[in-house]
Amino acid sequence: MKYVIGNWKMNPTELPRALELIRATEAAIPAGTPRGCVAIAAPFVYLHPLACETAAVALAAQDTFWDQAGAYTGQVSPAMLKGLGVRYVLIGHSERRTHAFETDAHITHKVRAALDANLRVILAVGSRARSEAAVLRDIRRQLRVLDVLGSGRAQGRRDLLIAYEPLVAIGTGQAAPVDHVRRVAAEISRLSGAPVLYGGSISRKNASTYLALPELAGVLVGSASLRAREFAAIIQAAEQLSHHHDS
Ligand code: PGA
């Protein structure tokens, strides 16, 4: 089955609601689904209680720090996340690039530290640009953070995914055009060798269209992941397509 990764961002504001949502997400996962296909990127403070609540939903952090321990007030290290049973970490989401002023230099160090701690990295790349040529330029620059992995780059690694999220598509209800996503995803996988996810206004209505694309390994879902029934429908779409593929 392809990846369905939810990103709750800074939601919900209360733990009981987070527990309720994770239970509903777990209930939507069909029996036999390989572990790690369905994941939720939750706020740091919920990761431990969520890990105690669910085994079937893999957990992701939405960020991490670039060192494992030390005098870094307010930071959370990859080693700490790994110790809680967290499997993935989202790095370089556009909201962190914008609101937390993250640069490619920060992102490079975070990717290295997260992989060193044996977390799987979901590196988010994207662009504000409207023209595809400019989008591709921005993305090529952002993918240079993978140089930290050495000459083999991401080829053959099982611990790295790249999420393509055009900024105009995030939280707008307007997912990016399918042909554009196919071309950009193909270029990202050519450059990185990593599986590519698409994110930006994925909903129950459009999920199957993107999940069916051969260039994509899955979807990254923001606001729809906070609506239990809608997220369940997206998981089911991925499950149905996987039967289609296998037959
Ligand atoms: P959205 O967010 O699905 O609400 O557009 C996607 C994301 O930012 O990961």
Coordinates of N, CA and C and ligand atoms in Angstrom, one line a residue:
M1 N 0.8 -1.2 0.0 CA 0.0 0.0 0.0 C 0.9 1.3 0.0
K2 N 0.4 2.3 -0.7 CA 1.1 3.5 -0.7 C 1.0 4.2 0.7
Y3 N 1.9 5.2 0.9 CA 1.9 5.9 2.2 C 0.8 6.9 2.3
V4 N 0.2 6.9 3.4 CA -0.8 8.0 3.8 C -0.3 8.6 5.1
I5 N 0.2 9.8 5.0 CA 0.8 10.4 6.2 C 0.0 11.7 6.5
G6 N -0.5 11.7 7.7 CA -1.3 12.9 8.2 C -0.3 13.8 8.9
N7 N -0.6 15.1 8.7 CA 0.2 16.1 9.4 C -0.8 17.0 10.2
W8 N -0.9 16.8 11.5 CA -1.9 17.5 12.3 C -1.4 19.0 12.5
K9 N -0.2 19.3 12.2 CA 0.3 20.7 12.5 C 0.1 21.0 14.0
M10 N -0.3 22.2 14.4 CA -0.4 22.6 15.8 C -1.9 22.3 16.2
N11 N -2.3 21.1 16.0 CA -3.7 20.7 16.4 C -3.7 19.3 16.9
P12 N -4.7 18.8 17.6 CA -5.7 19.6 18.2 C -5.2 20.2 19.5
T13 N -6.0 21.1 20.2 CA -5.4 21.8 21.3 C -5.5 21.0 22.6
E14 N -6.3 19.9 22.6 CA -6.4 19.1 23.8 C -6.1 17.6 23.6
L15 N -5.4 17.0 24.6 CA -4.9 15.6 24.5 C -6.1 14.6 24.3
P16 N -7.2 14.8 25.0 CA -8.3 13.8 24.8 C -8.7 13.7 23.3
R17 N -8.7 14.9 22.6 CA -9.1 14.9 21.2 C -8.1 14.2 20.4
A18 N -6.8 14.4 20.7 CA -5.7 13.7 20.0 C -5.9 12.2 20.1
L19 N -6.2 11.8 21.3 CA -6.4 10.3 21.5 C -7.6 9.8 20.8
E20 N -8.6 10.6 20.7 CA -9.8 10.2 20.0 C -9.5 10.0 18.5
L21 N -8.8 11.0 18.0 CA -8.4 11.0 16.6 C -7.5 9.8 16.2
I22 N -6.6 9.5 17.1 CA -5.7 8.4 16.7 C -6.4 7.1 16.8
R23 N -7.4 7.0 17.7 CA -8.2 5.7 17.8 C -9.0 5.6 16.5
A24 N -9.6 6.6 16.1 CA -10.4 6.6 14.8 C -9.5 6.3 13.6
T25 N -8.3 6.8 13.6 CA -7.4 6.5 12.5 C -6.9 5.1 12.5
E26 N -6.6 4.6 13.7 CA -6.3 3.2 13.8 C -7.4 2.3 13.3
A27 N -8.6 2.6 13.7 CA -9.8 1.8 13.3 C -10.0 1.7 11.8
A28 N -9.4 2.7 11.1 CA -9.6 2.8 9.7 C -8.6 2.0 8.9
I29 N -7.6 1.5 9.6 CA -6.5 0.8 8.9 C -6.9 -0.6 8.7
P30 N -7.0 -1.1 7.4 CA -7.4 -2.4 7.1 C -6.4 -3.5 7.7
A31 N -6.9 -4.6 8.1 CA -6.1 -5.7 8.6 C -5.0 -6.0 7.5
G32 N -3.8 -6.3 7.9 CA -2.8 -6.8 7.0 C -2.0 -5.6 6.3
T33 N -2.4 -4.4 6.6 CA -1.7 -3.2 6.1 C -0.2 -3.2 6.6
P34 N 0.8 -3.2 5.8 CA 2.1 -3.1 6.3 C 2.4 -2.0 7.3
R35 N 3.1 -2.2 8.3 CA 3.3 -1.2 9.3 C 4.1 -0.1 8.7
G36 N 3.8 1.2 9.1 CA 4.5 2.3 8.6 C 3.9 3.0 7.4
C37 N 2.8 2.3 6.8 CA 2.2 2.9 5.6 C 1.3 4.1 6.0
V38 N 0.7 4.0 7.2 CA -0.2 5.0 7.7 C 0.5 5.6 8.9
A39 N 0.8 6.9 8.8 CA 1.5 7.6 9.9 C 0.8 9.0 10.2
I40 N 1.0 9.4 11.4 CA 0.5 10.7 11.8 C 1.7 11.5 12.4
A41 N 1.9 12.7 11.8 CA 2.8 13.7 12.4 C 2.1 14.5 13.4
A42 N 2.4 14.3 14.6 CA 1.7 14.9 15.7 C 2.6 15.9 16.5
P43 N 2.0 16.9 17.2 CA 2.9 17.8 18.0 C 3.7 17.0 19.0
F44 N 4.9 17.5 19.3 CA 5.8 16.8 20.3 C 5.1 16.2 21.5
V45 N 4.3 17.1 22.2 CA 3.8 16.8 23.5 C 2.8 15.6 23.4
Y46 N 2.3 15.3 22.3 CA 1.3 14.2 22.2 C 2.0 12.9 21.8
L47 N 3.3 12.9 21.4 CA 3.9 11.7 20.8 C 3.9 10.6 21.8
H48 N 4.2 10.8 23.1 CA 4.3 9.7 24.0 C 2.9 9.1 24.3
P49 N 1.9 10.0 24.7 CA 0.6 9.4 24.9 C 0.1 8.7 23.7
L50 N 0.3 9.2 22.5 CA -0.2 8.5 21.3 C 0.5 7.2 21.1
A51 N 1.8 7.1 21.4 CA 2.6 5.9 21.2 C 2.1 4.8 22.2
C52 N 1.5 5.3 23.3 CA 1.0 4.3 24.3 C -0.4 3.8 23.8
E53 N -1.0 4.6 23.0 CA -2.4 4.3 22.6 C -2.5 3.5 21.3
T54 N -1.5 3.6 20.4 CA -1.6 2.9 19.1 C -0.4 2.2 18.7
A55 N -0.5 1.0 18.1 CA 0.6 0.4 17.5 C 0.5 0.4 16.0
A56 N -0.7 0.4 15.5 CA -0.9 0.3 14.0 C -0.6 1.6 13.3
V57 N -0.8 2.8 14.0 CA -0.5 4.1 13.3 C 0.9 4.4 13.7
A58 N 1.8 4.6 12.6 CA 3.2 5.0 12.9 C 3.2 6.4 13.3
L59 N 4.1 6.8 14.1 CA 4.1 8.2 14.6 C 5.3 9.0 13.9
A60 N 5.0 10.2 13.6 CA 6.1 11.1 13.1 C 6.1 12.4 13.9
A61 N 7.3 12.9 14.1 CA 7.5 14.2 14.7 C 7.4 15.2 13.5
Q62 N 7.0 16.5 13.8 CA 6.9 17.5 12.8 C 8.2 18.3 12.6
D63 N 9.2 18.0 13.5 CA 10.5 18.7 13.4 C 11.4 18.0 14.4
T64 N 12.6 18.3 14.4 CA 13.6 17.8 15.4 C 14.8 18.8 15.4
F65 N 15.7 18.5 16.3 CA 16.9 19.3 16.4 C 18.1 18.6 15.7
W66 N 19.2 19.3 15.5 CA 20.3 18.7 14.8 C 21.4 18.1 15.7
D67 N 21.1 18.0 16.9 CA 22.1 17.3 17.8 C 21.3 16.3 18.7
Q68 N 22.0 15.3 19.3 CA 21.2 14.3 20.0 C 21.0 14.7 21.5
A69 N 21.8 15.5 22.1 CA 21.7 15.9 23.5 C 22.6 17.1 23.7
G70 N 22.3 17.8 24.8 CA 23.2 18.9 25.2 C 22.5 20.1 25.6
A71 N 23.2 21.2 25.7 CA 22.7 22.5 26.2 C 22.0 23.2 25.1
Y72 N 20.8 22.8 24.8 CA 19.9 23.4 23.7 C 18.5 23.6 24.3
T73 N 18.3 24.6 25.1 CA 17.1 24.9 25.7 C 15.9 24.9 24.7
G74 N 14.9 24.1 25.0 CA 13.7 24.1 24.2 C 13.7 23.1 23.0
Q75 N 14.8 22.4 22.8 CA 14.9 21.6 21.6 C 14.5 20.1 22.0
V76 N 14.2 19.4 20.9 CA 13.8 17.9 21.1 C 14.7 17.2 20.1
S77 N 15.4 16.2 20.6 CA 16.4 15.5 19.7 C 15.9 14.3 19.0
P78 N 16.5 13.9 17.9 CA 16.1 12.7 17.2 C 16.2 11.5 18.1
A79 N 17.3 11.4 19.0 CA 17.4 10.3 19.9 C 16.3 10.2 20.8
M80 N 15.7 11.3 21.3 CA 14.6 11.3 22.2 C 13.4 10.7 21.5
L81 N 13.2 11.2 20.3 CA 12.0 10.7 19.5 C 12.1 9.2 19.3
K82 N 13.3 8.8 18.9 CA 13.5 7.4 18.6 C 13.1 6.5 19.9
G83 N 13.6 7.0 21.0 CA 13.3 6.4 22.3 C 11.9 6.2 22.6
L84 N 11.1 7.1 22.1 CA 9.6 7.0 22.4 C 8.9 6.1 21.4
G85 N 9.6 5.6 20.4 CA 8.9 4.7 19.5 C 8.5 5.5 18.2
V86 N 8.9 6.7 18.1 CA 8.6 7.5 16.9 C 9.3 6.9 15.7
R87 N 8.7 6.8 14.5 CA 9.3 6.2 13.4 C 9.8 7.2 12.4
Y88 N 9.0 8.3 12.2 CA 9.4 9.3 11.1 C 9.6 10.7 11.7
V89 N 10.3 11.5 11.0 CA 10.3 12.9 11.3 C 10.2 13.7 10.0
L90 N 9.3 14.7 10.1 CA 9.1 15.6 8.9 C 10.1 16.7 9.1
I91 N 10.9 16.9 8.1 CA 11.9 18.0 8.1 C 11.7 19.0 7.0
G92 N 11.8 20.2 7.3 CA 11.7 21.3 6.2 C 10.4 21.6 5.7
H93 N 9.3 21.3 6.5 CA 8.0 21.7 6.0 C 8.0 23.2 5.7
S94 N 7.2 23.6 4.7 CA 7.3 25.1 4.3 C 6.8 26.0 5.5
E95 N 6.0 25.5 6.4 CA 5.6 26.3 7.5 C 6.7 26.5 8.5
R96 N 7.6 25.6 8.5 CA 8.8 25.8 9.4 C 9.8 26.7 8.6
R97 N 9.9 26.5 7.3 CA 10.8 27.4 6.6 C 10.3 28.8 6.8
T98 N 9.0 29.0 6.7 CA 8.5 30.4 6.8 C 8.4 30.9 8.2
H99 N 7.7 30.2 9.1 CA 7.5 30.7 10.5 C 8.6 30.5 11.5
A100 N 9.4 29.5 11.2 CA 10.5 29.3 12.1 C 11.9 29.6 11.5
F101 N 11.8 30.3 10.3 CA 13.0 30.8 9.6 C 14.0 29.7 9.4
E102 N 13.6 28.5 9.1 CA 14.5 27.4 8.8 C 15.2 27.6 7.4
T103 N 16.5 27.4 7.4 CA 17.2 27.5 6.1 C 17.6 26.1 5.7
D104 N 18.1 26.0 4.5 CA 18.6 24.7 4.0 C 19.8 24.2 4.8
A105 N 20.5 25.2 5.5 CA 21.6 24.7 6.3 C 21.1 24.0 7.6
H106 N 20.0 24.6 8.2 CA 19.4 23.9 9.3 C 18.9 22.6 8.9
I107 N 18.3 22.6 7.8 CA 17.6 21.3 7.3 C 18.6 20.2 7.1
T108 N 19.7 20.6 6.5 CA 20.8 19.7 6.2 C 21.2 19.0 7.5
H109 N 21.5 19.8 8.6 CA 21.9 19.2 9.8 C 20.9 18.3 10.5
K110 N 19.6 18.7 10.3 CA 18.5 18.0 10.9 C 18.4 16.6 10.2
V111 N 18.5 16.6 8.9 CA 18.4 15.4 8.1 C 19.5 14.4 8.6
R112 N 20.7 14.9 8.7 CA 21.8 14.1 9.1 C 21.6 13.5 10.5
A113 N 21.1 14.3 11.5 CA 21.0 13.9 12.9 C 19.8 12.9 13.0
A114 N 18.8 13.1 12.2 CA 17.6 12.2 12.3 C 18.0 10.8 11.7
L115 N 18.7 10.8 10.6 CA 19.1 9.5 10.0 C 20.1 8.8 10.9
D116 N 21.0 9.6 11.6 CA 21.9 9.0 12.5 C 21.2 8.3 13.7
A117 N 20.0 8.9 14.1 CA 19.2 8.3 15.2 C 18.3 7.2 14.7
N118 N 18.4 6.8 13.4 CA 17.6 5.8 12.8 C 16.1 6.1 12.7
L119 N 15.8 7.4 12.6 CA 14.5 7.8 12.2 C 14.4 7.8 10.7
R120 N 13.2 7.7 10.2 CA 13.0 7.8 8.8 C 12.6 9.3 8.5
V121 N 13.2 9.9 7.5 CA 13.1 11.3 7.3 C 12.1 11.5 6.1
I122 N 11.1 12.4 6.4 CA 10.3 12.9 5.3 C 10.7 14.3 5.0
L123 N 11.5 14.5 4.0 CA 12.0 15.8 3.7 C 11.0 16.6 2.8
A124 N 10.5 17.7 3.3 CA 9.5 18.4 2.5 C 10.2 19.5 1.7
V125 N 9.8 19.5 0.4 CA 10.3 20.5 -0.5 C 9.1 21.2 -1.2
G126 N 9.3 22.4 -1.6 CA 8.2 23.1 -2.3 C 8.7 24.5 -2.7
S127 N 7.8 25.1 -3.4 CA 8.1 26.4 -3.9 C 6.9 27.3 -4.0
R128 N 7.1 28.6 -3.9 CA 6.1 29.6 -4.1 C 5.9 29.9 -5.6
A129 N 6.8 29.5 -6.4 CA 6.9 30.0 -7.7 C 5.7 29.5 -8.5
R130 N 5.3 30.2 -9.5 CA 4.1 29.8 -10.4 C 4.6 29.0 -11.6
S131 N 5.7 29.5 -12.2 CA 6.2 28.8 -13.4 C 6.9 27.5 -13.0
E132 N 6.7 26.5 -13.8 CA 7.3 25.2 -13.5 C 8.8 25.2 -13.5
A133 N 9.4 26.0 -14.4 CA 10.8 26.1 -14.5 C 11.4 26.7 -13.1
A134 N 10.7 27.7 -12.6 CA 11.2 28.3 -11.3 C 10.9 27.3 -10.2
V135 N 9.9 26.5 -10.2 CA 9.6 25.5 -9.2 C 10.8 24.5 -9.2
L136 N 11.1 24.0 -10.4 CA 12.2 23.0 -10.5 C 13.5 23.6 -10.0
R137 N 13.7 24.8 -10.3 CA 15.0 25.5 -9.8 C 15.0 25.5 -8.2
D138 N 13.9 25.9 -7.6 CA 13.8 25.9 -6.2 C 14.0 24.5 -5.6
I139 N 13.4 23.6 -6.2 CA 13.5 22.2 -5.7 C 14.9 21.6 -5.8
R140 N 15.5 21.9 -6.9 CA 16.9 21.4 -7.1 C 17.8 21.9 -6.0
R141 N 17.6 23.2 -5.7 CA 18.4 23.8 -4.6 C 18.1 23.2 -3.3
Q142 N 16.8 23.0 -3.0 CA 16.4 22.4 -1.7 C 16.9 20.9 -1.6
L143 N 17.0 20.2 -2.7 CA 17.5 18.8 -2.6 C 19.0 18.7 -2.4
R144 N 19.6 19.9 -2.5 CA 21.1 19.8 -2.3 C 21.4 19.4 -0.8
V145 N 20.4 19.6 0.1 CA 20.6 19.2 1.5 C 21.0 17.7 1.5
L146 N 20.6 16.9 0.5 CA 20.9 15.5 0.4 C 22.4 15.2 0.2
D147 N 23.1 16.2 -0.2 CA 24.5 16.0 -0.5 C 25.2 15.5 0.8
V148 N 24.6 15.8 1.9 CA 25.1 15.4 3.2 C 25.2 13.9 3.3
L149 N 24.4 13.2 2.5 CA 24.4 11.7 2.5 C 25.5 11.1 1.7
G150 N 26.3 12.0 1.0 CA 27.4 11.4 0.3 C 27.1 11.1 -1.1
S151 N 28.0 10.5 -1.9 CA 27.8 10.4 -3.3 C 26.6 9.5 -3.7
G152 N 26.3 8.5 -2.9 CA 25.2 7.6 -3.3 C 23.9 8.3 -3.0
R153 N 23.9 9.4 -2.4 CA 22.7 10.2 -2.1 C 21.6 9.3 -1.5
A154 N 20.4 9.5 -2.0 CA 19.3 8.7 -1.4 C 19.1 7.3 -2.0
Q155 N 19.9 7.1 -3.0 CA 19.6 5.8 -3.8 C 19.6 4.6 -2.9
G156 N 18.5 3.9 -3.0 CA 18.4 2.6 -2.3 C 18.2 2.7 -0.8
R157 N 18.1 3.9 -0.3 CA 17.9 4.1 1.2 C 16.4 3.8 1.4
R158 N 16.1 3.2 2.5 CA 14.7 2.9 2.9 C 14.3 3.9 3.9
D159 N 15.1 4.8 4.3 CA 14.8 5.7 5.4 C 14.6 7.2 5.0
L160 N 14.3 7.4 3.7 CA 14.2 8.8 3.3 C 13.0 8.8 2.3
L161 N 12.1 9.8 2.5 CA 11.0 10.1 1.6 C 11.1 11.6 1.3
I162 N 10.7 11.9 0.1 CA 10.6 13.4 -0.2 C 9.2 13.7 -0.4
A163 N 8.7 14.8 0.3 CA 7.3 15.2 0.0 C 7.4 16.5 -0.8
Y164 N 6.7 16.5 -1.9 CA 6.6 17.7 -2.7 C 5.3 18.4 -2.4
E165 N 5.4 19.7 -1.8 CA 4.3 20.4 -1.4 C 4.4 21.9 -2.0
P166 N 3.6 22.1 -3.1 CA 3.6 23.5 -3.6 C 3.0 24.4 -2.7
L167 N 3.5 25.6 -2.4 CA 3.0 26.4 -1.4 C 1.6 26.9 -1.7
V168 N 1.3 27.1 -3.0 CA 0.0 27.6 -3.4 C -1.1 26.5 -3.2
A169 N -0.7 25.3 -2.9 CA -1.7 24.2 -2.8 C -1.9 23.9 -1.3
I170 N -1.1 24.4 -0.4 CA -1.2 24.0 1.0 C -2.3 24.8 1.7
G171 N -3.3 24.1 2.2 CA -4.4 24.7 3.0 C -5.3 25.6 2.1
T172 N -5.3 25.4 0.8 CA -6.1 26.3 0.0 C -7.3 25.6 -0.6
G173 N -7.3 24.3 -0.5 CA -8.4 23.6 -1.2 C -8.2 23.4 -2.7
Q174 N -7.0 23.9 -3.1 CA -6.7 23.8 -4.6 C -5.5 22.9 -4.7
A175 N -5.6 21.6 -4.9 CA -4.5 20.8 -5.1 C -3.8 21.1 -6.4
A176 N -2.5 20.9 -6.5 CA -1.8 21.2 -7.7 C -2.2 20.3 -8.9
P177 N -2.1 20.9 -10.1 CA -2.5 20.1 -11.3 C -1.8 18.8 -11.4
V178 N -2.5 17.7 -11.7 CA -1.9 16.4 -11.7 C -0.7 16.3 -12.6
D179 N -0.8 16.8 -13.8 CA 0.4 16.7 -14.7 C 1.6 17.4 -14.2
H180 N 1.4 18.5 -13.6 CA 2.5 19.2 -12.9 C 3.1 18.4 -11.8
V181 N 2.3 17.8 -11.0 CA 2.8 16.9 -9.9 C 3.6 15.7 -10.5
R182 N 3.1 15.2 -11.5 CA 3.8 14.0 -12.1 C 5.2 14.4 -12.6
R183 N 5.2 15.5 -13.3 CA 6.6 16.0 -13.8 C 7.5 16.3 -12.7
V184 N 7.1 17.0 -11.7 CA 8.0 17.4 -10.6 C 8.4 16.2 -9.8
A185 N 7.4 15.3 -9.6 CA 7.7 14.1 -8.8 C 8.8 13.2 -9.5
A186 N 8.6 13.1 -10.8 CA 9.6 12.3 -11.6 C 11.0 13.0 -11.5
E187 N 11.0 14.3 -11.6 CA 12.3 15.0 -11.5 C 12.9 14.8 -10.1
I188 N 12.1 14.8 -9.0 CA 12.6 14.7 -7.7 C 13.1 13.2 -7.5
S189 N 12.4 12.2 -8.1 CA 12.9 10.9 -7.9 C 14.2 10.7 -8.7
R190 N 14.3 11.3 -9.9 CA 15.5 11.2 -10.7 C 16.7 11.8 -9.9
L191 N 16.4 13.0 -9.3 CA 17.6 13.6 -8.6 C 17.9 13.0 -7.3
S192 N 16.9 12.4 -6.6 CA 17.2 11.9 -5.2 C 17.2 10.4 -5.1
G193 N 16.5 9.7 -6.0 CA 16.4 8.3 -5.9 C 15.4 7.9 -4.8
A194 N 14.8 8.8 -4.1 CA 13.9 8.5 -3.0 C 12.4 8.5 -3.5
P195 N 11.6 7.7 -2.8 CA 10.1 7.7 -3.0 C 9.6 9.1 -2.8
V196 N 8.6 9.5 -3.6 CA 8.1 10.9 -3.5 C 6.6 10.9 -3.1
L197 N 6.3 11.8 -2.2 CA 4.9 12.0 -1.7 C 4.4 13.3 -2.3
Y198 N 3.1 13.5 -2.5 CA 2.6 14.8 -2.8 C 1.7 15.3 -1.6
G199 N 1.8 16.5 -1.3 CA 1.0 17.1 -0.3 C 0.5 18.5 -0.7
G200 N -0.7 18.8 -0.3 CA -1.3 20.1 -0.6 C -2.8 19.9 -1.0
S201 N -3.7 20.2 0.0 CA -5.1 20.1 -0.3 C -5.6 18.7 -0.7
I202 N -4.9 17.7 -0.2 CA -5.5 16.3 -0.5 C -6.7 16.1 0.4
S203 N -7.8 15.6 -0.3 CA -9.0 15.4 0.4 C -9.6 14.0 0.0
R204 N -10.7 13.6 0.6 CA -11.3 12.3 0.2 C -11.7 12.3 -1.3
K205 N -12.0 13.5 -1.8 CA -12.4 13.6 -3.2 C -11.2 13.4 -4.2
N206 N -10.1 13.9 -3.9 CA -9.0 13.9 -4.9 C -7.9 12.8 -4.6
A207 N -8.0 12.2 -3.4 CA -6.9 11.3 -3.0 C -6.6 10.2 -4.0
S208 N -7.6 9.5 -4.5 CA -7.4 8.4 -5.4 C -6.6 8.8 -6.6
T209 N -6.9 10.0 -7.1 CA -6.2 10.5 -8.3 C -4.7 10.6 -8.1
Y210 N -4.3 11.1 -7.0 CA -2.9 11.3 -6.7 C -2.3 9.9 -6.3
L211 N -3.0 9.2 -5.5 CA -2.5 7.9 -5.1 C -2.3 6.9 -6.2
A212 N -3.0 7.1 -7.3 CA -2.9 6.2 -8.5 C -1.7 6.6 -9.3
L213 N -1.1 7.7 -9.1 CA 0.0 8.1 -10.0 C 1.3 7.3 -9.8
P214 N 1.8 6.7 -10.9 CA 3.0 5.8 -10.7 C 4.2 6.6 -10.2
E215 N 4.2 7.9 -10.4 CA 5.4 8.7 -9.9 C 5.3 8.9 -8.4
L216 N 4.2 8.7 -7.8 CA 4.0 9.0 -6.3 C 4.0 7.7 -5.5
A217 N 4.7 7.8 -4.3 CA 4.7 6.7 -3.4 C 3.6 6.9 -2.3
G218 N 2.9 8.1 -2.3 CA 1.9 8.3 -1.4 C 1.5 9.8 -1.2
V219 N 0.7 10.1 -0.2 CA 0.3 11.5 0.0 C 0.6 11.9 1.4
L220 N 0.7 13.2 1.5 CA 0.9 13.9 2.8 C -0.3 14.8 3.0
V221 N -1.1 14.6 4.1 CA -2.4 15.1 4.2 C -2.5 16.0 5.5
G222 N -2.8 17.3 5.3 CA -2.8 18.2 6.4 C -4.2 18.2 7.0
S223 N -5.0 19.3 6.6 CA -6.3 19.5 7.4 C -7.2 18.3 7.3
A224 N -7.2 17.5 6.2 CA -8.1 16.3 6.1 C -7.7 15.3 7.2
S225 N -6.5 15.3 7.7 CA -6.1 14.3 8.7 C -6.7 14.6 10.0
L226 N -7.3 15.8 10.2 CA -7.9 16.1 11.5 C -9.4 15.8 11.5
R227 N -9.9 15.3 10.3 CA -11.3 14.9 10.3 C -11.3 13.4 10.1
A228 N -11.7 12.7 11.2 CA -11.5 11.2 11.3 C -12.1 10.5 10.1
R229 N -13.3 10.9 9.7 CA -14.0 10.1 8.6 C -13.4 10.4 7.3
E230 N -13.0 11.6 7.1 CA -12.3 12.0 5.8 C -11.0 11.3 5.7
F231 N -10.2 11.3 6.8 CA -8.9 10.6 6.7 C -9.0 9.1 6.5
A232 N -10.1 8.5 7.2 CA -10.4 7.1 7.0 C -10.6 6.8 5.5
A233 N -11.4 7.7 4.8 CA -11.7 7.5 3.4 C -10.4 7.6 2.6
I234 N -9.5 8.4 2.9 CA -8.2 8.5 2.2 C -7.4 7.2 2.4
I235 N -7.4 6.7 3.6 CA -6.7 5.4 3.9 C -7.3 4.3 3.0
Q236 N -8.7 4.3 3.0 CA -9.4 3.3 2.2 C -9.1 3.4 0.7
A237 N -9.0 4.6 0.2 CA -8.6 4.8 -1.2 C -7.3 4.2 -1.5
A238 N -6.3 4.4 -0.6 CA -5.0 3.8 -0.8 C -5.0 2.3 -0.7
E239 N -5.8 1.7 0.2 CA -6.0 0.3 0.3 C -6.6 -0.3 -1.0
Q240 N -7.7 0.4 -1.5 CA -8.3 -0.2 -2.7 C -7.4 -0.2 -3.9
L241 N -6.6 0.9 -4.0 CA -5.7 1.0 -5.1 C -4.6 -0.1 -5.0
S242 N -4.3 -0.5 -3.8 CA -3.2 -1.5 -3.7 C -3.7 -2.8 -4.1
H243 N -5.0 -3.1 -3.9 CA -5.6 -4.4 -4.4 C -5.6 -4.4 -6.0
H244 N -5.9 -3.2 -6.5 CA -6.0 -3.0 -7.9 C -4.6 -3.3 -8.5
H245 N -3.5 -2.8 -7.8 CA -2.2 -3.0 -8.3 C -1.7 -4.5 -8.2
D246 N -2.1 -5.1 -7.1 CA -1.7 -6.5 -6.9 C -2.4 -7.5 -7.9
S247 N -3.6 -7.1 -8.4 CA -4.3 -8.1 -9.2 C -3.9 -8.0 -10.6
Ligands
PGA1 P1 -3.2 20.6 3.6 O1 -1.7 20.6 4.2 O2 -3.5 19.2 3.3 O3 -4.1 21.1 4.7 O4 -3.2 21.4 2.4 C1 -0.7 19.8 3.7 C2 0.6 20.0 4.4 O5 1.0 21.2 4.7 O6 1.3 19.0 4.7

